[in-house]
JSON list of C-alpha atoms in Angstrom, two decimals:
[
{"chain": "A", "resi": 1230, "resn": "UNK", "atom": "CA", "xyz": [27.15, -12.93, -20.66]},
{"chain": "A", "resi": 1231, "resn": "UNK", "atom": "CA", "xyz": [24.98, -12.81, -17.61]},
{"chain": "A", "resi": 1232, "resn": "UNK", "atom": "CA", "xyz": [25.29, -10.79, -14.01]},
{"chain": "A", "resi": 1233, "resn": "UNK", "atom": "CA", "xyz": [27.15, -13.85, -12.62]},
{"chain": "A", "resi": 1234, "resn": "UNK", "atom": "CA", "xyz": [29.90, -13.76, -14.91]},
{"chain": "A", "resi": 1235, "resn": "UNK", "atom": "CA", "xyz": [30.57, -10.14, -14.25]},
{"chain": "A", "resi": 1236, "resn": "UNK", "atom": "CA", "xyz": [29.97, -10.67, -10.77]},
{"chain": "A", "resi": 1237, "resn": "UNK", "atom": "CA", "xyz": [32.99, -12.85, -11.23]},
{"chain": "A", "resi": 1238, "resn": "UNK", "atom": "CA", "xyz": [34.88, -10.63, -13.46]},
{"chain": "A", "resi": 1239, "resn": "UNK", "atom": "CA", "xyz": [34.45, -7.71, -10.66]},
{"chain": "A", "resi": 1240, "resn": "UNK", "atom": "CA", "xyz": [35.52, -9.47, -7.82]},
{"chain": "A", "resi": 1241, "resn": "UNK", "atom": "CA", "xyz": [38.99, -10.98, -9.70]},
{"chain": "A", "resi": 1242, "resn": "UNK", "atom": "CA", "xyz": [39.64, -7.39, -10.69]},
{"chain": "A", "resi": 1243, "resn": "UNK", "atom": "CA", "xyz": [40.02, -5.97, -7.72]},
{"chain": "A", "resi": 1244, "resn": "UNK", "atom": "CA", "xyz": [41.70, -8.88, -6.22]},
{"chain": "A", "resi": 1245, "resn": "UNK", "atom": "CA", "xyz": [44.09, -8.16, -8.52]},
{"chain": "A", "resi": 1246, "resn": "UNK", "atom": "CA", "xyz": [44.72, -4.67, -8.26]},
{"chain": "A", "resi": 1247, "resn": "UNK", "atom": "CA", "xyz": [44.64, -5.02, -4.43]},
{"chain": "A", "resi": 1248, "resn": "UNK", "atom": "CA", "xyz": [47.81, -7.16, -4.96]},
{"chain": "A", "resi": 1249, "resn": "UNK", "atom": "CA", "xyz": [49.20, -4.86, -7.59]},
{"chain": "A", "resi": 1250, "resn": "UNK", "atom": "CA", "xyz": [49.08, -1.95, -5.23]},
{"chain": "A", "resi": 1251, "resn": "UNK", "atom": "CA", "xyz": [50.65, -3.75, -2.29]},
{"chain": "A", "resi": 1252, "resn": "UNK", "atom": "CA", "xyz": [53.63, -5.02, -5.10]},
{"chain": "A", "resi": 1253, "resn": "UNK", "atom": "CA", "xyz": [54.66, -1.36, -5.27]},
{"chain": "A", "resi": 1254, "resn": "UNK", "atom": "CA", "xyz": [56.13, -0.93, -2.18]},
{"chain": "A", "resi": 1255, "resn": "UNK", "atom": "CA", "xyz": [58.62, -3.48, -3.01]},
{"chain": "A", "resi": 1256, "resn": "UNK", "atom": "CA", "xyz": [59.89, -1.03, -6.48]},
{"chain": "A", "resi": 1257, "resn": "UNK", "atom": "CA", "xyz": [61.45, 1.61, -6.85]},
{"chain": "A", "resi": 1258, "resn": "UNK", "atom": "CA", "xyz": [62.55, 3.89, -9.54]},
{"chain": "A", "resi": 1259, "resn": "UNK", "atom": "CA", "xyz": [61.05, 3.77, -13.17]},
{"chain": "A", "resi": 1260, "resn": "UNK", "atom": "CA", "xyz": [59.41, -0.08, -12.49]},
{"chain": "A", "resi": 1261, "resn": "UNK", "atom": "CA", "xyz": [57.46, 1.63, -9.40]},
{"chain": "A", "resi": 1262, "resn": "UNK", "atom": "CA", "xyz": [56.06, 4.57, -11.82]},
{"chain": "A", "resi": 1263, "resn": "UNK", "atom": "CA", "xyz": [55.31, 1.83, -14.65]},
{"chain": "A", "resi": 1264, "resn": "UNK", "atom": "CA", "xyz": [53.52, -0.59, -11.90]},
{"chain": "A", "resi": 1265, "resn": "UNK", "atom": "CA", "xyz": [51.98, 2.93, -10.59]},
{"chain": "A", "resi": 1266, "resn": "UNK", "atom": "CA", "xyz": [50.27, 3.49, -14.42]},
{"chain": "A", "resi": 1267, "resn": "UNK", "atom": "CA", "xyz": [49.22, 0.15, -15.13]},
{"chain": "A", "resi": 1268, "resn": "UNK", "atom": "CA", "xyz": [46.97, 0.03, -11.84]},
{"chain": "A", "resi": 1269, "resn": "UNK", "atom": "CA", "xyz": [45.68, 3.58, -12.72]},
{"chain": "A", "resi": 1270, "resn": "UNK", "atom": "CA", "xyz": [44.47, 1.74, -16.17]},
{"chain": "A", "resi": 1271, "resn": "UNK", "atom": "CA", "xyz": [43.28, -0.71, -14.48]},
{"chain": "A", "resi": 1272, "resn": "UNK", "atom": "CA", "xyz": [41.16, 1.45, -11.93]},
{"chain": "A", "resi": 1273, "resn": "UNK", "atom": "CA", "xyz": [39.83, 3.31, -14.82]},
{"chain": "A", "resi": 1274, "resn": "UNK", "atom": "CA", "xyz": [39.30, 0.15, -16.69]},
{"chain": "A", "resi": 1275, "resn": "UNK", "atom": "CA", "xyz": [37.33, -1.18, -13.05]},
{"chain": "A", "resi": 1276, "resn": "UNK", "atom": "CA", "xyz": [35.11, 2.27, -13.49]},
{"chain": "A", "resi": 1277, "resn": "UNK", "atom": "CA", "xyz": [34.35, 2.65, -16.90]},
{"chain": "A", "resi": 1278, "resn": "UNK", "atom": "CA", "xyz": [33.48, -0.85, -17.98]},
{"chain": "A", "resi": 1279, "resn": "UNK", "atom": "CA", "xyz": [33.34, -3.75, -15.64]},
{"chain": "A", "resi": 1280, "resn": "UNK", "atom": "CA", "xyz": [31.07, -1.65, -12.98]},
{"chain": "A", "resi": 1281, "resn": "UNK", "atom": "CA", "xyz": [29.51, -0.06, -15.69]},
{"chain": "A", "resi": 1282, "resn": "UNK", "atom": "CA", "xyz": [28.58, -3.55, -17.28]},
{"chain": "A", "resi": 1283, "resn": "UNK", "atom": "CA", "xyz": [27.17, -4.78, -13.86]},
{"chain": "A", "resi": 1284, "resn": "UNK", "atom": "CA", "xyz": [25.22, -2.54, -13.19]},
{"chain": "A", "resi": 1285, "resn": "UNK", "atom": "CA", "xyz": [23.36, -2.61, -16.50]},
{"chain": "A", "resi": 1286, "resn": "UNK", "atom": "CA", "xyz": [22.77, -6.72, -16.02]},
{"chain": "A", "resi": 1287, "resn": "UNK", "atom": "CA", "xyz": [21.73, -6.08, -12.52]},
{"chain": "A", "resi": 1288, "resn": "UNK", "atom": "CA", "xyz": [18.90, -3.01, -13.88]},
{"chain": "A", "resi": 1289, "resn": "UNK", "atom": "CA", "xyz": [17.81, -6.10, -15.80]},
{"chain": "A", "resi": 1290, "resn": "UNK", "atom": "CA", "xyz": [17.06, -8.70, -12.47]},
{"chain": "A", "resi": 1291, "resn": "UNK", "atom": "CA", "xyz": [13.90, -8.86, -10.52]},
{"chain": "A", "resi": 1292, "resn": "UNK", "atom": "CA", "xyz": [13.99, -7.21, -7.33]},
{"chain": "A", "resi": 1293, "resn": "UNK", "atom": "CA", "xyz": [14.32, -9.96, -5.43]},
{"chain": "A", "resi": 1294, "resn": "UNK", "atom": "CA", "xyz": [17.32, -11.00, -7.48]},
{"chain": "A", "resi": 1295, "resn": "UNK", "atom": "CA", "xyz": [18.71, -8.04, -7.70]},
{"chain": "A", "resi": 1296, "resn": "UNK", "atom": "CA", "xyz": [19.14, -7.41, -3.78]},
{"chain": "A", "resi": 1297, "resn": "UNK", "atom": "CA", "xyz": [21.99, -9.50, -3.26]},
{"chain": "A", "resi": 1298, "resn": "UNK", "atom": "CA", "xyz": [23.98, -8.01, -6.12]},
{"chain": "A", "resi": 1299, "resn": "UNK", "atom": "CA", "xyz": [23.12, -4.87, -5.28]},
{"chain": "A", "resi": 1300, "resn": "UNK", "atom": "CA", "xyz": [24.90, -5.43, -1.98]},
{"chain": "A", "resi": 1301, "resn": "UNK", "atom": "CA", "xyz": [27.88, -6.46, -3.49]},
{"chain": "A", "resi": 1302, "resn": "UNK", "atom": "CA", "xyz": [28.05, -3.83, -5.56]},
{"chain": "A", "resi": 1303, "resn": "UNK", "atom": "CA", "xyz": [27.89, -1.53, -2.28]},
{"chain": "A", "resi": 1304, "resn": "UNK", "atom": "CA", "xyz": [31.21, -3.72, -1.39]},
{"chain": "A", "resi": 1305, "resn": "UNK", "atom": "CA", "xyz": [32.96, -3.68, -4.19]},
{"chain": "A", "resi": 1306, "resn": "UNK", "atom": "CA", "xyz": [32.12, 0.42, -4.27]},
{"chain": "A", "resi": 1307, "resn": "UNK", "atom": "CA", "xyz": [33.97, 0.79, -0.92]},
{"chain": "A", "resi": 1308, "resn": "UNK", "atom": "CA", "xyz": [36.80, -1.94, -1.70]},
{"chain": "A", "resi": 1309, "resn": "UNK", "atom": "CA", "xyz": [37.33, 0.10, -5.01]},
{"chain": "A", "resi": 1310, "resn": "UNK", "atom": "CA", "xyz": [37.47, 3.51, -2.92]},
{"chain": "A", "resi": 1311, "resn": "UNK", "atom": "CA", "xyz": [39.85, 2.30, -0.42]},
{"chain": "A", "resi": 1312, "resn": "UNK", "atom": "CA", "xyz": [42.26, 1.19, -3.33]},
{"chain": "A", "resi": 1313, "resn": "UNK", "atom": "CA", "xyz": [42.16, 4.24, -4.87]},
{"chain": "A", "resi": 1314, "resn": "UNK", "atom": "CA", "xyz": [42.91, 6.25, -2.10]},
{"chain": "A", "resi": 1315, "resn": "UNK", "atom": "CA", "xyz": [45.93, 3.16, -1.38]},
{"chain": "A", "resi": 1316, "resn": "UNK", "atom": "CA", "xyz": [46.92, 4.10, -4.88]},
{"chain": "A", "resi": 1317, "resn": "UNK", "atom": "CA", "xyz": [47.08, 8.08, -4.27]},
{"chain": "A", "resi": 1318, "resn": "UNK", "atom": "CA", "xyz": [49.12, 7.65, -1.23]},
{"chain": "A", "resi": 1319, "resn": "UNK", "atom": "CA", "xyz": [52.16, 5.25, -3.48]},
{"chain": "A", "resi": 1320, "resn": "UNK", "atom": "CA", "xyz": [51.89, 7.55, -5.62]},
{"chain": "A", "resi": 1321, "resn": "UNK", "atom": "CA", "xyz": [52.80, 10.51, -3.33]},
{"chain": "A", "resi": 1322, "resn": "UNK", "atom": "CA", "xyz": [55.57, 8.06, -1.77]},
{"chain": "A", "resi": 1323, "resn": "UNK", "atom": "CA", "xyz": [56.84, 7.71, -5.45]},
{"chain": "A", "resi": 1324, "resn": "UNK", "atom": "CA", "xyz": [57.14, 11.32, -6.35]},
{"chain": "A", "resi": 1325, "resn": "UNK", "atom": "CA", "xyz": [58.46, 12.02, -2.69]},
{"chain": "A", "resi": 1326, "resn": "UNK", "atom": "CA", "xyz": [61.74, 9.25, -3.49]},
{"chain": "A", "resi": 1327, "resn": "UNK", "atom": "CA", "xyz": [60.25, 6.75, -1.10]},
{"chain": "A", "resi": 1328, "resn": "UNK", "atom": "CA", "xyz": [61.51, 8.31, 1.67]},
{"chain": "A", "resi": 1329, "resn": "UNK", "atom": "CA", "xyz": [60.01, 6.81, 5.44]},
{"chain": "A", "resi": 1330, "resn": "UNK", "atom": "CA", "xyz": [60.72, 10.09, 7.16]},
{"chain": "A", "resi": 1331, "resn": "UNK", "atom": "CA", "xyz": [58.79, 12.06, 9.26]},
{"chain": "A", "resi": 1332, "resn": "UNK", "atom": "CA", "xyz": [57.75, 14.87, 6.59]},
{"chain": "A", "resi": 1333, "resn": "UNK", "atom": "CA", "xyz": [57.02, 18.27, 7.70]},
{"chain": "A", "resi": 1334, "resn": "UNK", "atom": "CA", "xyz": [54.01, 19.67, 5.17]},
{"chain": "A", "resi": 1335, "resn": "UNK", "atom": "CA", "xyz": [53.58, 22.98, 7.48]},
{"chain": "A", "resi": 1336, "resn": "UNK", "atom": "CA", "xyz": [55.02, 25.14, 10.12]},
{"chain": "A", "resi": 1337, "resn": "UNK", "atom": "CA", "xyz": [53.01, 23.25, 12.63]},
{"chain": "A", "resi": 1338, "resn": "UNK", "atom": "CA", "xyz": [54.52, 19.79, 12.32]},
{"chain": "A", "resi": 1339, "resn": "UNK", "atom": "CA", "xyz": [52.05, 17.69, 10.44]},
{"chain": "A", "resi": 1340, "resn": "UNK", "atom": "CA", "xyz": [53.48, 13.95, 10.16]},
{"chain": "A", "resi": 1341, "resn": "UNK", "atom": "CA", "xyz": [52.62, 11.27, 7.73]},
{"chain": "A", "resi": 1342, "resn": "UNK", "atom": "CA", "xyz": [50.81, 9.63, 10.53]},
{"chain": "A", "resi": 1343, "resn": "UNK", "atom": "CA", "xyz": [48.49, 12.73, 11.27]},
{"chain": "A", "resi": 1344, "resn": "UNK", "atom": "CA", "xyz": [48.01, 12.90, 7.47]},
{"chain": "A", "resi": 1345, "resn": "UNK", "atom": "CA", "xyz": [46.70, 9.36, 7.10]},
{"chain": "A", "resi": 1346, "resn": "UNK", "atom": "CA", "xyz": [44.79, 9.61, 9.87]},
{"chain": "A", "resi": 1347, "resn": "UNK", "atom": "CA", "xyz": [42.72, 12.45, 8.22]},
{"chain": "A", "resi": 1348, "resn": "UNK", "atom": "CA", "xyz": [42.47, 10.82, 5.00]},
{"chain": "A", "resi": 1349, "resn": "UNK", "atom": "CA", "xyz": [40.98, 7.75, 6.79]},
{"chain": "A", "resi": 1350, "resn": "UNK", "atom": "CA", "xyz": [38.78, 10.50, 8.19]},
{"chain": "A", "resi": 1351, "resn": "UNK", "atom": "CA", "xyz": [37.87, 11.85, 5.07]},
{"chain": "A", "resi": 1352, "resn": "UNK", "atom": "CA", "xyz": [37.95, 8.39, 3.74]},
{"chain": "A", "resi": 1353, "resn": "UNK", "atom": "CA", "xyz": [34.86, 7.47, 6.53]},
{"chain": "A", "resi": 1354, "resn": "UNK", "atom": "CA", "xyz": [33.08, 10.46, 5.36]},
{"chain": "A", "resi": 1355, "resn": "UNK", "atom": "CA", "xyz": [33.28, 9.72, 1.53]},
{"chain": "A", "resi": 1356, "resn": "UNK", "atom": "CA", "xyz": [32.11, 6.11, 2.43]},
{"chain": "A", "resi": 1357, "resn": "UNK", "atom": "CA", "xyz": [28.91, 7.25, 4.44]},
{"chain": "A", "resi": 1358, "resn": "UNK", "atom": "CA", "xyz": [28.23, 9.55, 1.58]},
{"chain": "A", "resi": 1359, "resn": "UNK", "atom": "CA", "xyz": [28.89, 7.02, -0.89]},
{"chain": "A", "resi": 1360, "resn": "UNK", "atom": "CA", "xyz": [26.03, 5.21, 1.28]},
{"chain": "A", "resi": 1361, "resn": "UNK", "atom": "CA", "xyz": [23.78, 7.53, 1.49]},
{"chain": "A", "resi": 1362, "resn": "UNK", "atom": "CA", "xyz": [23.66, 7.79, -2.35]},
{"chain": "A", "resi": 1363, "resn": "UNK", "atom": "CA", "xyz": [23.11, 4.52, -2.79]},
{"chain": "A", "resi": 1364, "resn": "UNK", "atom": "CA", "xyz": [20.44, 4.16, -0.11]},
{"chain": "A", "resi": 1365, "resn": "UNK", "atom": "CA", "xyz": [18.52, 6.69, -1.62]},
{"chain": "A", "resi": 1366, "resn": "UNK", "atom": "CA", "xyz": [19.27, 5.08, -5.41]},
{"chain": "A", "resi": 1367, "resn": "UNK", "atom": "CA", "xyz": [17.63, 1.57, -4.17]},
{"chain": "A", "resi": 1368, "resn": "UNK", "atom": "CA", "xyz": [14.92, 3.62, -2.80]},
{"chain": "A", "resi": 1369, "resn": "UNK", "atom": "CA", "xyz": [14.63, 5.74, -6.21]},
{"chain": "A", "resi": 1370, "resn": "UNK", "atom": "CA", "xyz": [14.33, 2.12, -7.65]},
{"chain": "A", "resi": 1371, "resn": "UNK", "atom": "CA", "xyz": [12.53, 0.58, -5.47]},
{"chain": "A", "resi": 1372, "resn": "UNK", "atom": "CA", "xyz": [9.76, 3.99, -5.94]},
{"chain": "A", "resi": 1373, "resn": "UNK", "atom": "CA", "xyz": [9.94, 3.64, -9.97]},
{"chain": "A", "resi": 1374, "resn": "UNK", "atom": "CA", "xyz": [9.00, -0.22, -9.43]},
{"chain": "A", "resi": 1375, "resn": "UNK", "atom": "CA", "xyz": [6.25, 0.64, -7.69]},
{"chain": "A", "resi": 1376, "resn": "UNK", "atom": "CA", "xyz": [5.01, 3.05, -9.59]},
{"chain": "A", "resi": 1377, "resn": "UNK", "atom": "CA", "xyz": [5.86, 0.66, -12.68]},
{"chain": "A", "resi": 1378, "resn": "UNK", "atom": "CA", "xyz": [3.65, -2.05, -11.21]},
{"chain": "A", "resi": 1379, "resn": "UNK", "atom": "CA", "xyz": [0.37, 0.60, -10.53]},
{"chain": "A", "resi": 1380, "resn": "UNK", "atom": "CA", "xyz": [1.33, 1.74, -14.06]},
{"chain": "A", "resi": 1381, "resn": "UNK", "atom": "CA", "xyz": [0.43, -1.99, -15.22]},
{"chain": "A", "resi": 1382, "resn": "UNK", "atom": "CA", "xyz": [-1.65, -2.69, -13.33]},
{"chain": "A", "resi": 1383, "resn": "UNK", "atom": "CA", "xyz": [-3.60, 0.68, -13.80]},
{"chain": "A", "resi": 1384, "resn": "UNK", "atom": "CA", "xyz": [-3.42, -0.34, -17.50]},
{"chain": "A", "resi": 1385, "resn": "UNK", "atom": "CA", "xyz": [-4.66, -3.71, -17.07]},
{"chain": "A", "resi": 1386, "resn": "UNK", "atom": "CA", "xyz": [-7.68, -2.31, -15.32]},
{"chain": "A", "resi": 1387, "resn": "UNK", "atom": "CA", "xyz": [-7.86, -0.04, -18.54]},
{"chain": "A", "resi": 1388, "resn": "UNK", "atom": "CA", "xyz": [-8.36, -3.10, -20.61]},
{"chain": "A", "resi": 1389, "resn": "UNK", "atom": "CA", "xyz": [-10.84, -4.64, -18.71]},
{"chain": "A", "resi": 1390, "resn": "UNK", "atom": "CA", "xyz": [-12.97, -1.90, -18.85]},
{"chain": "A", "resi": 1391, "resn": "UNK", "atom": "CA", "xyz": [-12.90, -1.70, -23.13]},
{"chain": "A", "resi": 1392, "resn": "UNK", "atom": "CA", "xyz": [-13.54, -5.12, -22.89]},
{"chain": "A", "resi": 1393, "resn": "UNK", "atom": "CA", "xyz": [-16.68, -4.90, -20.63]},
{"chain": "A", "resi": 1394, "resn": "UNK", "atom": "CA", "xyz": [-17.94, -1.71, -23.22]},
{"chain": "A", "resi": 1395, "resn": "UNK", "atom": "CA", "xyz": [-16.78, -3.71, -26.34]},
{"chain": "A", "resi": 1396, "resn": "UNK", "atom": "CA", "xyz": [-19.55, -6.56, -24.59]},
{"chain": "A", "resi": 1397, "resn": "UNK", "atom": "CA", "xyz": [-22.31, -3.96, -23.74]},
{"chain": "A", "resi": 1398, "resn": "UNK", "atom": "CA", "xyz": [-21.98, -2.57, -27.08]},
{"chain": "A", "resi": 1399, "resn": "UNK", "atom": "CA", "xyz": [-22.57, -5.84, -28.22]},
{"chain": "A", "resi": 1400, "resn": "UNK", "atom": "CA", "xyz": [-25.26, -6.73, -26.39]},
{"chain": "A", "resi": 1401, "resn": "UNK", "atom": "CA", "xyz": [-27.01, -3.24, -27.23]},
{"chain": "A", "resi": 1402, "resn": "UNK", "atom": "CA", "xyz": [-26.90, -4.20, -30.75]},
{"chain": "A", "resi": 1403, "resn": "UNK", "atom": "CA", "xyz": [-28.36, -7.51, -30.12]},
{"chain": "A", "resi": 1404, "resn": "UNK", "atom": "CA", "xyz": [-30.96, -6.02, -27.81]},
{"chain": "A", "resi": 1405, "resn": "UNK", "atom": "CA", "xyz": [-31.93, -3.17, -30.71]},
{"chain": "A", "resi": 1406, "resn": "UNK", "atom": "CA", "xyz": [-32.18, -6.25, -33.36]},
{"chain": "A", "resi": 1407, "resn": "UNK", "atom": "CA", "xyz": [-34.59, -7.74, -31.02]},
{"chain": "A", "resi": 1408, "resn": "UNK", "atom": "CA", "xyz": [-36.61, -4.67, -30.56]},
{"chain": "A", "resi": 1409, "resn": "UNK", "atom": "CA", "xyz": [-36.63, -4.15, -34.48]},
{"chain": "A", "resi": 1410, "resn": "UNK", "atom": "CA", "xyz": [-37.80, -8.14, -34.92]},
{"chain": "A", "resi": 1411, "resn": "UNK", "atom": "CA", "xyz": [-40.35, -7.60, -32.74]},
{"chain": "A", "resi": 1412, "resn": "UNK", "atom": "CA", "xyz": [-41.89, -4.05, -33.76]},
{"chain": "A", "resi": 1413, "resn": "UNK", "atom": "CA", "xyz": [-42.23, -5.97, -36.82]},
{"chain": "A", "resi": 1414, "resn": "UNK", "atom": "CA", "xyz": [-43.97, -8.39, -35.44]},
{"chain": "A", "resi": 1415, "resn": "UNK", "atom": "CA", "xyz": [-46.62, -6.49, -33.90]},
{"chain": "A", "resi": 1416, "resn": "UNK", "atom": "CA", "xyz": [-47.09, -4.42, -36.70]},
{"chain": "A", "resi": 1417, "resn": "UNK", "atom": "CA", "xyz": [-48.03, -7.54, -38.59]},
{"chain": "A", "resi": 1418, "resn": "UNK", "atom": "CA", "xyz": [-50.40, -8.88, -35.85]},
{"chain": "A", "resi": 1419, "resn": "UNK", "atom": "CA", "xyz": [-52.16, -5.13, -35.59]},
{"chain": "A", "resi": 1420, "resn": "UNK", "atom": "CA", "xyz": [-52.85, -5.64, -39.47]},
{"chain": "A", "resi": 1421, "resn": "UNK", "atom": "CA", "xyz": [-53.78, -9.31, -39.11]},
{"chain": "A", "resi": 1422, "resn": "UNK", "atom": "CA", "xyz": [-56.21, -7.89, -36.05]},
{"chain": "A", "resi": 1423, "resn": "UNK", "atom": "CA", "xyz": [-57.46, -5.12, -38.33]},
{"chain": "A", "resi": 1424, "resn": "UNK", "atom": "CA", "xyz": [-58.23, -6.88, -41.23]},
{"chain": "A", "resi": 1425, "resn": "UNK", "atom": "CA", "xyz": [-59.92, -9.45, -38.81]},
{"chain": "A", "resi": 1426, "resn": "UNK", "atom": "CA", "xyz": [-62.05, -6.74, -37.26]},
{"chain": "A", "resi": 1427, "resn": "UNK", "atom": "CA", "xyz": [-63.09, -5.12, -40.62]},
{"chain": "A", "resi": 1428, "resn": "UNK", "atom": "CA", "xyz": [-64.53, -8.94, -41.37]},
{"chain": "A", "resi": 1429, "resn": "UNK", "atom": "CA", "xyz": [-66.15, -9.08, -38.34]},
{"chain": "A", "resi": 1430, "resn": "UNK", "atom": "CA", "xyz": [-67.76, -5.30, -38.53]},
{"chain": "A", "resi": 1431, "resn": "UNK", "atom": "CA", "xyz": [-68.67, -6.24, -42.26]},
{"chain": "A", "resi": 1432, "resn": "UNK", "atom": "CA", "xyz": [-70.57, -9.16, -41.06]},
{"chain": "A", "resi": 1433, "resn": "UNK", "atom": "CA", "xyz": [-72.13, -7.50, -38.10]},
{"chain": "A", "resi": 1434, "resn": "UNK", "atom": "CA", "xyz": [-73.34, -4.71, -40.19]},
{"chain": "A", "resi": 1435, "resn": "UNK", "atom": "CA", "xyz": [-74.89, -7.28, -43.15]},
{"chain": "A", "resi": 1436, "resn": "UNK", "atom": "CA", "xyz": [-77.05, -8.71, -40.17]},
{"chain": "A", "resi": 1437, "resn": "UNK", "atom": "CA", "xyz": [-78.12, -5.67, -38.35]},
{"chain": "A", "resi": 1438, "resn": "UNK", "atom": "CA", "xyz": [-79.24, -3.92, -42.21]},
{"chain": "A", "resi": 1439, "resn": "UNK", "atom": "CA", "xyz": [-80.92, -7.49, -42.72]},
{"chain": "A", "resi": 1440, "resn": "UNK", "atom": "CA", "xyz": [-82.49, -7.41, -39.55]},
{"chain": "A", "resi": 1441, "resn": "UNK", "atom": "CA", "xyz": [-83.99, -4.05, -40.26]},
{"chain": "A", "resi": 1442, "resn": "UNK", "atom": "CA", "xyz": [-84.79, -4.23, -43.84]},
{"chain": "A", "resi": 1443, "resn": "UNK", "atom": "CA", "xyz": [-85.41, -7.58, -44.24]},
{"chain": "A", "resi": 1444, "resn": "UNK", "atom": "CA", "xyz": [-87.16, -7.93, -47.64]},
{"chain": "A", "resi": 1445, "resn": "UNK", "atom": "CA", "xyz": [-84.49, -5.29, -48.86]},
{"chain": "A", "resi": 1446, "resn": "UNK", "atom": "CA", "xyz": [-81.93, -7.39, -47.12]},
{"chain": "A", "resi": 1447, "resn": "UNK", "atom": "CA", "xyz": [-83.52, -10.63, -49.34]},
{"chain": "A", "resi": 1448, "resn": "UNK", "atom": "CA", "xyz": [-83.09, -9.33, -52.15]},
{"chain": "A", "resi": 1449, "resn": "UNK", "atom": "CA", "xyz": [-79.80, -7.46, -52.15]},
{"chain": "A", "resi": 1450, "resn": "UNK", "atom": "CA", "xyz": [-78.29, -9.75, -50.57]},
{"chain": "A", "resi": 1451, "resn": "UNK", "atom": "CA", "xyz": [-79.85, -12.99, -52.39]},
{"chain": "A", "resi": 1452, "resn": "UNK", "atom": "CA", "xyz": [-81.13, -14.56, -49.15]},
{"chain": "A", "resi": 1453, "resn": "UNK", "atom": "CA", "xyz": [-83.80, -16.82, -49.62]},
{"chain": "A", "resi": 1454, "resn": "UNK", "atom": "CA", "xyz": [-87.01, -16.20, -47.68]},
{"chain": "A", "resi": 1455, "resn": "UNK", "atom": "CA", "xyz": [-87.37, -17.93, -44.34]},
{"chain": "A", "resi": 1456, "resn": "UNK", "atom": "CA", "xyz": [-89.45, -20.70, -44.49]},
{"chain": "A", "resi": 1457, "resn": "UNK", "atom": "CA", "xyz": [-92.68, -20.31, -42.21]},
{"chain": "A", "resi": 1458, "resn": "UNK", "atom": "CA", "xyz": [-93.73, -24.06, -40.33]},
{"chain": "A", "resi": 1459, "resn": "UNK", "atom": "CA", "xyz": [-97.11, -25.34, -41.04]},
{"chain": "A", "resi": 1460, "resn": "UNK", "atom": "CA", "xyz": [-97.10, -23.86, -44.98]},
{"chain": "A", "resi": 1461, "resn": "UNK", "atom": "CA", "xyz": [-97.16, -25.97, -47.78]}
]
């Protein structure tokens, strides 16, 4: 079942007890205080379950799509108060014999009129209450959506940013492997280079001793003798 069909369901139930309630002026005696008990189930049945019911479908709409219900759930709220208070009044009559008279409540002369005039007054009152409430239960919505959207959005942000670590840590690893690869890498040129120079200082130093010594060098060395142009 979706918000439409209790939409539906709502709006046939009070239909119907709006016609139930104006049936009872018609009765009289025990049928009047049976009709009078089956529309008091049926206001509690109204209550408890069918406004009940859509309001939880309608906590489950958008808030676009929830605006219109929500308005005629405001209606049905004041159609439903206005039959209750229909209801209270036949069932004064009923307990009073039906009786049309003027009836005096107090010393002063109060008349059924004057008494339905206040509950309408009263009535007024209960309905701009009954607004109030509800204008400041959209707006207690209307707040936790907001603050449910910064919520997801806060925690979207959240994600973004262990994603964007999760990718420097990655590229500090690959960085540090690169370092490593090429530490190595110099380390085996400066040997390379070292070895090279060692060479190159072991030559030098053969020529400068052979330079100095240079019989000494001859021998030691097993250089043969430089041959001198013009001896035979």
């Amino acid at each position: 079942m979706d918000i439409a069909f209790w939409d539906d369901e709502f709006s046939e139930k009070l239909e119907d007890l709006k016609a139930s309630i104006a049936a009872l002026g018609n009765l009289q005696g025990p049928a009047k205080s049976q009709a009078l008990k089956k529309c008091e189930t049926r206001v509690s049945d109204i209550t408890n379950k069918t406004r009940r019911t859509f309001c939880m479908e309608m906590r489950q709409l958008g808030r676009e799509s929830k605006t219109p219900y929500q308005q005629k759930l405001d209606k049905y709220d004041q159609d439903l108060q206005k039959l209750k208070v229909e209801l209270q009044w036949a069932s004064k009559d009923a307990l009073m014999g039906g009786r049309k008279e003027v009836v005096n409540t107090s010393t002063d002369g109060v008349t059924r009129d004057t008494m339905l005039q206040q509950t309408h007054v009263v009535q007024d009152k209960t309905e701009q209450s009954l607004a109030r409430s509800l204008a400041e239960a959209n707006e207690m919505n209307q707040i936790g959506e907001e603050t449910l959207v910064k919520m997801n959005e806060q925690t979207d942000q959240i994600k973004k940013i262990n994603e964007q670590l999760d990718n420097m840590d990655s590229e500090l690893s690959k960085a540090e492997d690169i370092m490593k690869s090429m530490i190595r890498r110099m380390m085996t040129d400066k040997l390379v280079l070292l070895f090279i120079g060692l060479i190159i200082f072991g030559i030098l130093g053969i020529i400068i001793y052979v330079a100095v010594k240079p019989e000494q060098g001859h021998q030691q060395f097993n250089i043969p003798p430089q041959v001198v142009p013009g001896e035979g």
